[in-house]
Structures are given as C-alpha cells and as structure tokens.
CSV table of C-alpha atoms in Angstrom, one decimal:
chain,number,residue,atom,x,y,z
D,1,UNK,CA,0.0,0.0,0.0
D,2,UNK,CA,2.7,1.8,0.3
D,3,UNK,CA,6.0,2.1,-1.4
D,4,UNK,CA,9.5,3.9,-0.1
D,5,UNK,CA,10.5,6.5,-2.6
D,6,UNK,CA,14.0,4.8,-3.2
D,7,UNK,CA,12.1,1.6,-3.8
D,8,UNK,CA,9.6,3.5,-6.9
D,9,UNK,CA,9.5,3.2,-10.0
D,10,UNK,CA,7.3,4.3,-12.8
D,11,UNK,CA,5.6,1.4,-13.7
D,12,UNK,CA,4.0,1.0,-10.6
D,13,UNK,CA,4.5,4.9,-9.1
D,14,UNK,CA,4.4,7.1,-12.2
D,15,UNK,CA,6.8,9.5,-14.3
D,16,UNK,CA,7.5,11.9,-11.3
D,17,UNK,CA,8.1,9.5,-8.2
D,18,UNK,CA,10.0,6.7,-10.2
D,19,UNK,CA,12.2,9.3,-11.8
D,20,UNK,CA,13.0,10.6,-7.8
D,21,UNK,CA,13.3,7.3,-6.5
D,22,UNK,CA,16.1,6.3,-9.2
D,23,UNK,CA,17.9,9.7,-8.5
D,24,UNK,CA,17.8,9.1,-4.9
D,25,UNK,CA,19.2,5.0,-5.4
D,26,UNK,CA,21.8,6.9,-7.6
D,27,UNK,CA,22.9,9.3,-4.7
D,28,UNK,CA,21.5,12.4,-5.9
D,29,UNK,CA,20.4,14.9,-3.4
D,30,UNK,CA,15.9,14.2,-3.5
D,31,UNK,CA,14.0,14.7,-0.4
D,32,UNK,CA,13.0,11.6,1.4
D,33,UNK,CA,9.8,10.2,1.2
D,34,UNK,CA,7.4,7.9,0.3
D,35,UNK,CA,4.5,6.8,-2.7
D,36,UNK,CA,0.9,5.8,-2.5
D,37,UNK,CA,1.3,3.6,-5.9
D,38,UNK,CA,-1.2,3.0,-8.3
D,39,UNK,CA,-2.7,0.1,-6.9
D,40,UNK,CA,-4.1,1.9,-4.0
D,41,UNK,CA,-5.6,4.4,-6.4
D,42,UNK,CA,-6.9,1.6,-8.7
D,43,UNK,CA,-8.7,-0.2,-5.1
D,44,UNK,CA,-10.4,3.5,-4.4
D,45,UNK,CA,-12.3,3.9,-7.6
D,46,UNK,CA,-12.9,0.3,-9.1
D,47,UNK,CA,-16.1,0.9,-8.3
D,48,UNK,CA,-17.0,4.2,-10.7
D,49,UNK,CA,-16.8,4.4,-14.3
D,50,UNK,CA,-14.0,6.5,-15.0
D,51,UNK,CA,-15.5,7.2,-19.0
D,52,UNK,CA,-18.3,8.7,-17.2
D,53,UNK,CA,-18.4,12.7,-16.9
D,54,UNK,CA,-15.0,14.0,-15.5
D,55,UNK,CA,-17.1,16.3,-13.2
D,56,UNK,CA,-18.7,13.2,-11.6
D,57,UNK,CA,-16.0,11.4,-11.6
D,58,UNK,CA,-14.4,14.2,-9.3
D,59,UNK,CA,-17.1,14.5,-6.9
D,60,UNK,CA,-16.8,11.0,-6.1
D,61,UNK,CA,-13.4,10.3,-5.3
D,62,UNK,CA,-13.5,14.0,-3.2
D,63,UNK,CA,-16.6,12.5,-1.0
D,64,UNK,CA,-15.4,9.6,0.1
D,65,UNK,CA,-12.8,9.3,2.6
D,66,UNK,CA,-9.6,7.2,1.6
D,67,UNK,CA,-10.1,4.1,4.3
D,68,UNK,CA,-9.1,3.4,7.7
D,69,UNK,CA,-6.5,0.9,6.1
D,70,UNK,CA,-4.6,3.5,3.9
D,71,UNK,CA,-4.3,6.5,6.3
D,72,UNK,CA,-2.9,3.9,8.7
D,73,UNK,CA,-0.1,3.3,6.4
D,74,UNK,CA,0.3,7.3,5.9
D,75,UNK,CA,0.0,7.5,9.6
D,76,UNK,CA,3.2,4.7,10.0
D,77,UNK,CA,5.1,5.8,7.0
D,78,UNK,CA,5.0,9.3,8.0
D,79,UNK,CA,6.2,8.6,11.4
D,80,UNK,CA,9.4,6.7,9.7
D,81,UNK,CA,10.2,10.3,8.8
D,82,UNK,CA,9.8,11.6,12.0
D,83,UNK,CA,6.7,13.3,11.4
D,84,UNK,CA,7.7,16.5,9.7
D,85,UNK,CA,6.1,18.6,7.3
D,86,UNK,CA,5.1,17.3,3.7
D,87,UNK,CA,4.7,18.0,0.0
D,88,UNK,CA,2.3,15.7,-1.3
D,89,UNK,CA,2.5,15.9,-5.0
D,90,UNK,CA,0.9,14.1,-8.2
D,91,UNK,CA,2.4,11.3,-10.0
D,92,UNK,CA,0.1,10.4,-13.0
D,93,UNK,CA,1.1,7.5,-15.6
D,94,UNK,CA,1.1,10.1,-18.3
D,95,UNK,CA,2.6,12.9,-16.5
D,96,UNK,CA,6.4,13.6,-16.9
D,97,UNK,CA,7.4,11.4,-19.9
D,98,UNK,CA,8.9,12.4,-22.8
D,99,UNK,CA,5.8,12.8,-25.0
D,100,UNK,CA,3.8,15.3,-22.1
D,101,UNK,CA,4.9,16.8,-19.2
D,102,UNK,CA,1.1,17.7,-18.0
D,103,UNK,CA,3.3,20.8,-16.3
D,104,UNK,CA,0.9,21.9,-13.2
D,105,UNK,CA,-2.2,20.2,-14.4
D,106,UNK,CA,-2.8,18.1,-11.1
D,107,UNK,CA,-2.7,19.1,-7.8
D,108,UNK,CA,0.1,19.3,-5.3
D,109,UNK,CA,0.0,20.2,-1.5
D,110,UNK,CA,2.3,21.7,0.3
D,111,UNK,CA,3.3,22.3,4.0
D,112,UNK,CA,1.2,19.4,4.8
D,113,UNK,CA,1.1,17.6,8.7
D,114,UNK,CA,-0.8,14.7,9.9
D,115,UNK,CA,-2.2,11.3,8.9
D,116,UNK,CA,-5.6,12.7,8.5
D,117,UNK,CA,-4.1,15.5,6.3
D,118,UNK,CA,-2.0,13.6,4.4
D,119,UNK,CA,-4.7,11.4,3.3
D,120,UNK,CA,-7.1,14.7,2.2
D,121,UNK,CA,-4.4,15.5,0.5
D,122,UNK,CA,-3.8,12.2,-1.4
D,123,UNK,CA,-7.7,12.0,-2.5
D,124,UNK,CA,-7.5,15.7,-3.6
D,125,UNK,CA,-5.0,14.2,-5.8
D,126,UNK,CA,-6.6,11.6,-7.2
D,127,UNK,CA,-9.7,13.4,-8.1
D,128,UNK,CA,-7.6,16.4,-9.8
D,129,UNK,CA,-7.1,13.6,-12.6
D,130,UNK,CA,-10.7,14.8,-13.3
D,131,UNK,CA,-10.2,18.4,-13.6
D,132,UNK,CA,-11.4,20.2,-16.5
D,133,UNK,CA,-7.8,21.4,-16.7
D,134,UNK,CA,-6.2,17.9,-16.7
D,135,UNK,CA,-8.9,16.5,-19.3
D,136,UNK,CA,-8.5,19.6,-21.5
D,137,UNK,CA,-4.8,19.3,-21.1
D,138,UNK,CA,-4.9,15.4,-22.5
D,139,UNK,CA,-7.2,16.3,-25.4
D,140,UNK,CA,-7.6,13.6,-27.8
D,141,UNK,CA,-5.2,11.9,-26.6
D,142,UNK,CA,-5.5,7.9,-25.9
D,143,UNK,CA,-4.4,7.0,-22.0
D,144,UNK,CA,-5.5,3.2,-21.6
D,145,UNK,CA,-4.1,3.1,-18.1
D,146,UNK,CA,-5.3,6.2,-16.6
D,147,UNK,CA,-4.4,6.2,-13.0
D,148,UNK,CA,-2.6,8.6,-10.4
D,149,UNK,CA,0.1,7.5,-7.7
D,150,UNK,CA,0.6,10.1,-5.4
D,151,UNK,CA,4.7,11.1,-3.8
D,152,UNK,CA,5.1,12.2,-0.4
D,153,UNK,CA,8.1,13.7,0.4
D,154,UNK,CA,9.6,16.3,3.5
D,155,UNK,CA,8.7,19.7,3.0
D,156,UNK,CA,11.9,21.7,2.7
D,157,UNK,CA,11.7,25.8,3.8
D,158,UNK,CA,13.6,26.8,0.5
D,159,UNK,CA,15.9,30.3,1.0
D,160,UNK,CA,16.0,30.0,-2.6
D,161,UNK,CA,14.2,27.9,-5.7
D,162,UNK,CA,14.0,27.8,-9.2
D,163,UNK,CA,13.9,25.0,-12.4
D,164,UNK,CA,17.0,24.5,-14.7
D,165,UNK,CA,16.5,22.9,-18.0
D,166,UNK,CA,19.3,20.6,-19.0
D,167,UNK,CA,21.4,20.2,-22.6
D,168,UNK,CA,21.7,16.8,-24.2
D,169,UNK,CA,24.7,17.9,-25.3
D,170,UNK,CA,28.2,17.4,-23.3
D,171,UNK,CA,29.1,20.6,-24.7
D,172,UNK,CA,25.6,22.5,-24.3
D,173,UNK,CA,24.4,25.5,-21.8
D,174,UNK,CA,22.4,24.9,-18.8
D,175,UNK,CA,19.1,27.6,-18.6
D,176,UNK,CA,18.4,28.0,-14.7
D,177,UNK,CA,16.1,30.3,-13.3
D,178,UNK,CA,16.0,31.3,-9.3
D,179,UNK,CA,13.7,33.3,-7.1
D,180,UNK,CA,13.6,33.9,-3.2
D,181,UNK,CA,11.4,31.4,-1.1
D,182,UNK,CA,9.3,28.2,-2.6
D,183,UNK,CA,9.3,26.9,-5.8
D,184,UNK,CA,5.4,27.5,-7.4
D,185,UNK,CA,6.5,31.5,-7.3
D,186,UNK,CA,8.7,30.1,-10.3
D,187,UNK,CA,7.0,28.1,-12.1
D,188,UNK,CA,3.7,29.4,-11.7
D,189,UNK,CA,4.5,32.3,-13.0
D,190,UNK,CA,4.0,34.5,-10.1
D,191,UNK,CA,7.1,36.0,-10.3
D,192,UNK,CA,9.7,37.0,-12.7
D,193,UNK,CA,12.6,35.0,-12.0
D,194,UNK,CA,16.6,35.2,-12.0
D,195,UNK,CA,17.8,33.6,-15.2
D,196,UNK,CA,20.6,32.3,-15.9
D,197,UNK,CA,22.5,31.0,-18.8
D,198,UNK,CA,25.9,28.4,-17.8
D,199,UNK,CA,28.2,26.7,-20.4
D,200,UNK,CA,29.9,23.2,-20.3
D,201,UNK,CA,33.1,25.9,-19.8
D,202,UNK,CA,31.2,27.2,-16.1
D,203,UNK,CA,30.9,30.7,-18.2
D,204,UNK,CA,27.9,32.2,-16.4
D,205,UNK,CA,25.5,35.0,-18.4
D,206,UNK,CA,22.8,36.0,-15.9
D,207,UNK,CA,20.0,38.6,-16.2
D,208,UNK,CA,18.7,39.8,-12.4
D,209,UNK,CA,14.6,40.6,-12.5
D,210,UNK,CA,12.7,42.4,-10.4
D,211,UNK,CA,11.3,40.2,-7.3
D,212,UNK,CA,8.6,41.8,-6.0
D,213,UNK,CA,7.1,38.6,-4.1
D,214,UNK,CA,8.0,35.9,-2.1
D,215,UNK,CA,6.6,32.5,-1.2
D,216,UNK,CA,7.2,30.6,2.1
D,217,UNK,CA,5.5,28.0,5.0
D,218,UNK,CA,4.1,30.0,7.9
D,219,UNK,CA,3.4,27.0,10.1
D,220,UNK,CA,0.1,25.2,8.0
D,221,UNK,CA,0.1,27.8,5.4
D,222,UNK,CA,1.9,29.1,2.7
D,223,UNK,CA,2.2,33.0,3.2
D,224,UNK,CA,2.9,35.4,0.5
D,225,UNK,CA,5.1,38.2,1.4
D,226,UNK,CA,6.8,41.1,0.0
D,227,UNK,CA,10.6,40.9,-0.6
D,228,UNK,CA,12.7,43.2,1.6
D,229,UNK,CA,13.8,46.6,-0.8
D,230,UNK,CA,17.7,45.4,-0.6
D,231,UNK,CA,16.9,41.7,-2.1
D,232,UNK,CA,14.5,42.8,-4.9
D,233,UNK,CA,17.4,43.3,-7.2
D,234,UNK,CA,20.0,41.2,-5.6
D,235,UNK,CA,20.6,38.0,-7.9
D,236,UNK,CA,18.8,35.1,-5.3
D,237,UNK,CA,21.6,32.7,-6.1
D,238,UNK,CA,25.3,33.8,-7.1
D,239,UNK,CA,27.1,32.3,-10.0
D,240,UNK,CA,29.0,29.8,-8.5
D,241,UNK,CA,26.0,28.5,-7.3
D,242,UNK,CA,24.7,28.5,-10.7
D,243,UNK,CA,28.1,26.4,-11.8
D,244,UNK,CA,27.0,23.8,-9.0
D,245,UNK,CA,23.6,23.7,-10.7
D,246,UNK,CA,24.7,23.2,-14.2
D,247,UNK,CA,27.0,20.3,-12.2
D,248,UNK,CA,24.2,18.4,-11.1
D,249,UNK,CA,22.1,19.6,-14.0
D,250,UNK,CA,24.4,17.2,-16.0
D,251,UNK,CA,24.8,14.7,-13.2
D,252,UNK,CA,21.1,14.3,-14.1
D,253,UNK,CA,20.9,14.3,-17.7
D,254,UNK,CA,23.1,11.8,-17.8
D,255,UNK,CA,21.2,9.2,-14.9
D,256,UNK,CA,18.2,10.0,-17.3
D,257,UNK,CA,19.5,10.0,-20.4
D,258,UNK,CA,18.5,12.8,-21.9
D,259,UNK,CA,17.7,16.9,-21.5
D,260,UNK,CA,16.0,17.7,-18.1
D,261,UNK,CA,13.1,20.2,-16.6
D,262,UNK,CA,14.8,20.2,-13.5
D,263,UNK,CA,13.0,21.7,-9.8
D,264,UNK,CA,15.9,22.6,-7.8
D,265,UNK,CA,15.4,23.8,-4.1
D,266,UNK,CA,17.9,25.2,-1.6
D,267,UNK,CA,17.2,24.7,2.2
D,268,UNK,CA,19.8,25.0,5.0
D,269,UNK,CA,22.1,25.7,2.6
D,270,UNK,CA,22.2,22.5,1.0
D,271,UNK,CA,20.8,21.7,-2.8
D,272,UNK,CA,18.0,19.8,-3.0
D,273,UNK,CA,16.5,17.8,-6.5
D,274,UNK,CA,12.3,17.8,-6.0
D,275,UNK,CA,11.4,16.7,-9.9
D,276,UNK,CA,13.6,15.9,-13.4
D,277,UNK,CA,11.7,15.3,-16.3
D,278,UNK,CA,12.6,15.2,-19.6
D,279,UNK,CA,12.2,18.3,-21.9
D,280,UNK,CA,8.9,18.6,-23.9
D,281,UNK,CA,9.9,21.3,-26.1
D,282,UNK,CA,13.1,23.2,-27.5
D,283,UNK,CA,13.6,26.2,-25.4
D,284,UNK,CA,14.0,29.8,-27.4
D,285,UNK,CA,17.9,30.9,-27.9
D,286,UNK,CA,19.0,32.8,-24.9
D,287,UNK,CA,18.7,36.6,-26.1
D,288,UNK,CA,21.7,37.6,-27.7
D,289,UNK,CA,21.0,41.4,-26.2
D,290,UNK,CA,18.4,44.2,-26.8
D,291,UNK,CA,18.3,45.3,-30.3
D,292,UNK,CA,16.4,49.2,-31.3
D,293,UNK,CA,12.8,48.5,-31.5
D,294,UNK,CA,10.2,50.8,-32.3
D,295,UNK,CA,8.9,52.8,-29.5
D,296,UNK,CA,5.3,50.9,-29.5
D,297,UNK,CA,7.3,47.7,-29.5
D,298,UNK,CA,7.3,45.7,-26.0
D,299,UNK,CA,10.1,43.8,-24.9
D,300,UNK,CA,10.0,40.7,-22.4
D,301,UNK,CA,11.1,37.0,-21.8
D,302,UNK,CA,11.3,34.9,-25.2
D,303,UNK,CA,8.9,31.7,-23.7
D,304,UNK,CA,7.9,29.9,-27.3
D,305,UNK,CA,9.3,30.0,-30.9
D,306,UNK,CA,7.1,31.6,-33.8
D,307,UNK,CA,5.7,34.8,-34.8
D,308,UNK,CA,1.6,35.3,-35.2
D,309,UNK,CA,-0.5,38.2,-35.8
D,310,UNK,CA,-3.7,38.0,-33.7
D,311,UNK,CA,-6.0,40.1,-31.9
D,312,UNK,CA,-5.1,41.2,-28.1
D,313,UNK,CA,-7.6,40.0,-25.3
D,314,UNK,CA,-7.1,41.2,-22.4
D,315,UNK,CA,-7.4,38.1,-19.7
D,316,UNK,CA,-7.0,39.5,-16.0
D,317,UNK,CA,-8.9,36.1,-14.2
D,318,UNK,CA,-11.3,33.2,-14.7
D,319,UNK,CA,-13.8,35.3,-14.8
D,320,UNK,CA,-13.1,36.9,-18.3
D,321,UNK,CA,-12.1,33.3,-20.1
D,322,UNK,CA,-15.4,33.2,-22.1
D,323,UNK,CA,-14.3,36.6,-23.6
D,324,UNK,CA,-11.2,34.7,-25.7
D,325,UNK,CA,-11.9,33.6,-28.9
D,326,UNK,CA,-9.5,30.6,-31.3
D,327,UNK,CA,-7.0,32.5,-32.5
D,328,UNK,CA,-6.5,35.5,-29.6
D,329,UNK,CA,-3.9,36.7,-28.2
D,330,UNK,CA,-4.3,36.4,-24.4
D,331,UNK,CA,-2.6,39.0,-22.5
D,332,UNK,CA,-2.8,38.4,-18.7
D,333,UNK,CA,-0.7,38.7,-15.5
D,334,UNK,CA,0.0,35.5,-15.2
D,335,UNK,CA,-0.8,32.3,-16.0
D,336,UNK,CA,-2.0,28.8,-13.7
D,337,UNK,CA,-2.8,25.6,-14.8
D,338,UNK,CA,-6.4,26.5,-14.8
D,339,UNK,CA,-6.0,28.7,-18.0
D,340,UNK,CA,-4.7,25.7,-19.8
D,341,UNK,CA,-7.9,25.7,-22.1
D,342,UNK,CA,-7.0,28.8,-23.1
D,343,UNK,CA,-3.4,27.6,-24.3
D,344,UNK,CA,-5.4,25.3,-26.4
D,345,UNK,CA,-7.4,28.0,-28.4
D,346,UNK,CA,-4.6,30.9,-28.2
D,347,UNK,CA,-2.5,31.9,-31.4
D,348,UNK,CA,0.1,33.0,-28.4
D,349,UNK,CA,0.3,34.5,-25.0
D,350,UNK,CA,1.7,37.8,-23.1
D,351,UNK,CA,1.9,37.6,-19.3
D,352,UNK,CA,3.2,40.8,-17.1
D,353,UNK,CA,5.5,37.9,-15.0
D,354,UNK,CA,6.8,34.6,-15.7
D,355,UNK,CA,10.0,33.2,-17.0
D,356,UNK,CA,10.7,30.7,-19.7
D,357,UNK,CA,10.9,27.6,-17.3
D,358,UNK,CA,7.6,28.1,-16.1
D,359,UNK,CA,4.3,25.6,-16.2
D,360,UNK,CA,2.8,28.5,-18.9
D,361,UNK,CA,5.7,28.7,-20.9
D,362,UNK,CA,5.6,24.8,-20.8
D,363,UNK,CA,2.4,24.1,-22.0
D,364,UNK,CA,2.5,26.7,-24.5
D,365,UNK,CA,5.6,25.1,-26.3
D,366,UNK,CA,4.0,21.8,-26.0
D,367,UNK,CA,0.5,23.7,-28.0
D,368,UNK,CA,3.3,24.9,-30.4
D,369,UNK,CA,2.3,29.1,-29.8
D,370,UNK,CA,4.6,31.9,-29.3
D,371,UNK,CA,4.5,33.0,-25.8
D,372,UNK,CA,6.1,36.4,-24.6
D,373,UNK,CA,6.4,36.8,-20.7
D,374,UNK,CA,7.3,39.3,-17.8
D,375,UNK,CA,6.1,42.2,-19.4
D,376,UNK,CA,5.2,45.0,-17.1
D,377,UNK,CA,2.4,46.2,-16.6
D,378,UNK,CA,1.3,44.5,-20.4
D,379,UNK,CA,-2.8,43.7,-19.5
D,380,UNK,CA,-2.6,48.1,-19.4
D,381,UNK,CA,-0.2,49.2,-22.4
D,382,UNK,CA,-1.9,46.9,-24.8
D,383,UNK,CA,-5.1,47.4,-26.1
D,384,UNK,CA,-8.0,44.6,-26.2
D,385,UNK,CA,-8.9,43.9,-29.3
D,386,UNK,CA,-6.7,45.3,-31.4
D,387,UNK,CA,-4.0,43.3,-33.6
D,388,UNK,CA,-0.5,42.7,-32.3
D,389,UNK,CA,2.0,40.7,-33.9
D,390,UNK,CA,3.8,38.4,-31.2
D,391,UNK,CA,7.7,37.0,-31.8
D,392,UNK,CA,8.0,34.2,-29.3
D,393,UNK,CA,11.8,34.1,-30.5
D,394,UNK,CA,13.1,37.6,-29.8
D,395,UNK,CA,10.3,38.5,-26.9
D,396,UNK,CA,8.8,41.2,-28.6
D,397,UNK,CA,5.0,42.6,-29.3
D,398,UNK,CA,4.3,45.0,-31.7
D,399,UNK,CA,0.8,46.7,-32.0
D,400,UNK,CA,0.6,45.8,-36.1
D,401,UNK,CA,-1.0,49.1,-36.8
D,402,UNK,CA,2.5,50.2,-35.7
C-alpha cells in the first residue's frame, strides 16, 4: 500500500516518483519520502466508471474518505520520517514522460502535517485527474491506463528555488532560473525570476529581475510576502551557485539520459533535486541582447518559438475566459494551470510575470504558440482587441497598426 520513494518506480509509481526514487538510489540529493502507488488508487475507484463525466468522476473520489486501512499506512510511514512537514505531490502514468509533461495540471499540497491530512491530501490528488484542466490538457489523446500514484516527500523551507533545464549535449548550456522562497512563485508564473544561462566551460550569463514577491511556509500555510527593498534586485543565487547547478544539471541528464526540466530547491544551505523530467519542447535561444525597436514595440522574456499576428484579449482572471476567442492573443498577469484551455485555443500569449521555465511557458511550447512573458504592466499598455504581432523568439509585441 505503500512504497519507499528509493524503492519506486514508474511502472507502478508514475513519471514523477520513479524518476525521484532512481535519482535518490543513484545518490543524488531528493528529499526523502514515500509513494501511495497505483494500486491503491486503482482499489479506491474500481467501483466508478472512469469514461463517465470527469465532473462526476471528481465528486466521487472528493466524497469519500480514503479508508481506515490506507491513512494507517500514511499514519506509519509518515512517522518513519519523524513526522515532519510534507509536499504531497501528483504522479500520473502520463505525467512527466517524454511525450507530455502535464506541467501543473494536477494538484500538489504543500506544508502538509498529519495522517488525517495527508490522506485529504492524497484524494485531492486523485480526483484532480478529473479536472477540467487535466482532461482539457490530455485532449484527444488515448491514455489506456489512466491512474494517479501520489509522492510524499519532506517539505523543505527553500531560502531560494528555481527550475534548470538541461542540454543533451556534453558541450551545451544549462538555462536556470531562481527566485527567493518556494518553488510554485517560479514556475507558476508568479514572479519574474533570476535567469541564468551556464556553459559546459562554467561561463555564467545572468540577467537579475525584479522580485517583487515571495513565497514561504508560515506553520500550515503558505504566506505570501513582500521581498525586503535590498533583495529585490539582488541576484537570489550567485554564479558559483549557478556552476553547482549546471553540475548536477548534468549529473542528471546523464542518470536519465536525456535533457532535463529540473525543480531545484535550496534549504539549510544544502541543494536539494524535487522533480527531473525530460524536456517537452526546445527552449528559445537565450537573447543575444536588446536590439532598437520601435517605441510601440514591447520587450519581455522569449517563452515559445514563432511569430503570429492575432487580436489582443485582455485576460485579467477566470472570470473573463469566455471573452477569448481561437485564434486571440491572451494577455494576462499570469498564468496557472487552470487557463490551460486557453493555451489550447490561443494563437500565443503575453503575461506581465513569468519566465521561460515556467508551467505556462511549458504548456504553450508543448500547443506549439509563441508566448512572450514578464512584461510590465502589459494587461494596461496593450489594447484589447486590437491586432498585435507576437515574436516568441526575440520576446517582442508590436501593436501591427505600428
């Protein structure tokens, strides 16, 4: 019922906990922890029909509790780790292989205590395979073994966080990008991250944002906070640290054999692995430098290759998705996983923060659109419904009347 995370593997524990467990059997630095494995997930709904309507499907699995049996197990497995605080993430049969990454689509917990908790959490994870998020986000697609394991891990109080995507090549750069506190900042989109760009050579290019936010455990919760004045513009992790990255990066790459979308954490001052999945999608060239634009022309974060000309809709929430239209650009602050619909119908995307790394920028490669991001201030100095032309390559936005 339950399965050690060095013991997990993918066929039994999905994409994200057996790629953790065989990092942590090869002596990589991953949290310890432990999976509820498909089986148990297969035991709690063998009784509902899983073709029926996703919505129904959901409600189920969220109304019934998950069994005296199982939160026993959480109850003695979480005591084996002393008891602490816990991420308790997804780990879907389709999620984090080489053909989809499902970036974000299910849910993850953390700063979680407690049997009882523990096994909320687990059943909140099981039913977010019914999402309208998740099903959009699988599409047409044909997934004969549906089914969601579920990795809990120690919660780690991360100083600084980011994702790093690894080269193939012995020779290629390493793209990392860091922010202050917890991870989902990063690759939610939340904030506008730290990027850096490291060669084979330990040549570091770095551009320093803007970090306006930060995200961190308060006891139960997760508390966002403003960042001190001083640290807004202070780079959250310094080039030799980035060097150490790219180290591991490739430590990684070559475990898994292949490129990595690597979620990096560092706690107590140690460096800390929490997911590596192969890359979905070719990253954008790192920008070679600012070139003279015109003065209507918007600058930002190059997320997804191509240029399109489409019209600007201005998307501040949820409650203004039934305004897009197939073929829009969306414009918004940011991006979650529940505006993965949009992705779907979009001709491209414009967010005011984000990097390049993050779940949006993701998905958006993965729907093949041009995605622009960390544009200040963009759902304002845009106009909706007028045309803009888009360059997910060089990060610019032009209105086309220009």
């Amino acid at each position: 019922m339950i399965v050690p995370l060095a013991s997990a593997g993918a066929g039994t524990c999905g994409g994200k906990a057996g790629a953790l467990g065989a990092l942590l059997r090869a002596g990589l630095p991953v949290p310890d922890g432990f999976v509820v494995p498909f089986a148990a997930y297969r035991a709690a709904v063998r009784d509902l029909d899983v073709a029926d309507r996703p919505g129904a499907v959901r409600r189920a699995i969220e109304s019934r509790p998950v069994g005296a049996a199982l939160t026993g197990a959480l109850g003695r497995a979480l005591d084996g780790l002393g008891d602490p605080p816990v991420a308790v993430r997804s780990s879907a049969a389709y999620e984090d292989t080489g053909r989809t990454s499902a970036a974000g689509q299910h849910d993850s917990f953390l700063a979680v205590r407690g049997a009882g908790a523990v096994a909320d959490a687990v059943r909140a994870c099981w039913a977010s395979l019914f999402t309208s998020r998740a099903v959009d986000y699988r599409g047409s697609g044909t997934y004969d073994d549906l089914a969601m394991a579920v990795l809990v891990q120690r919660h780690l109080d991360a100083e600084a966080s980011g994702v790093m995507f690894t080269s193939g090549d012995a020779h290629g750069a390493t793209r990392i990008e860091a922010s202050w506190g917890l991870g989902p900042s990063v690759v939610g989109g939340t904030v506008t991250p730290d990027a850096y760009r490291v060669t084979a050579g330990g040549s570091v290019t770095r551009a320093v944002a803007h970090k306006r936010t930060r995200l961190d455990r308060r006891g139960g919760r997760l508390v966002t906070s403003d960042v001190p004045a001083g640290a807004r513009d202070r780079p959250a992790i310094d080039d030799a640290t980035a060097v150490r990255l790219a180290e591991l990066g490739r430590e990684i790459t070559a475990e898994r054999g292949g490129p990595q979308d690597v979620e990096w954490a560092i706690a107590g001052g140690r460096t800390w692995i929490l997911q590596a999945r192969p890359v979905t999608a070719a990253l954008p060239e790192w920008p070679a430098g600012r070139t003279e634009t015109a003065a209507s022309t918007l600058s930002g974060t190059p997320g997804g290759h191509g240029v399109v000309t489409g019209t600007a809709r201005i998307i501040r929430g949820p409650r203004d998705f039934t305004r897009a239209r197939p073929g829009d650009i969306i414009v918004c602050p940011f991006t979650d996983p529940a505006w993965t619909p949009l992705l779907r119908i979009a001709a491209g995307v414009v967010t005011e923060t984000g990097g390049v790394l993050s779940h949006a920028a993701i998905v958006a490669r993965e729907n093949g659109i041009p995605a622009v991001l960390g544009i200040p201030d963009a759902t304002n100095r845009l106009h909706d419904g007028g045309p803009v032309i888009i360059d997910g390559a060089t990060g610019t936005v032009t209105p086309a009347e220009a």
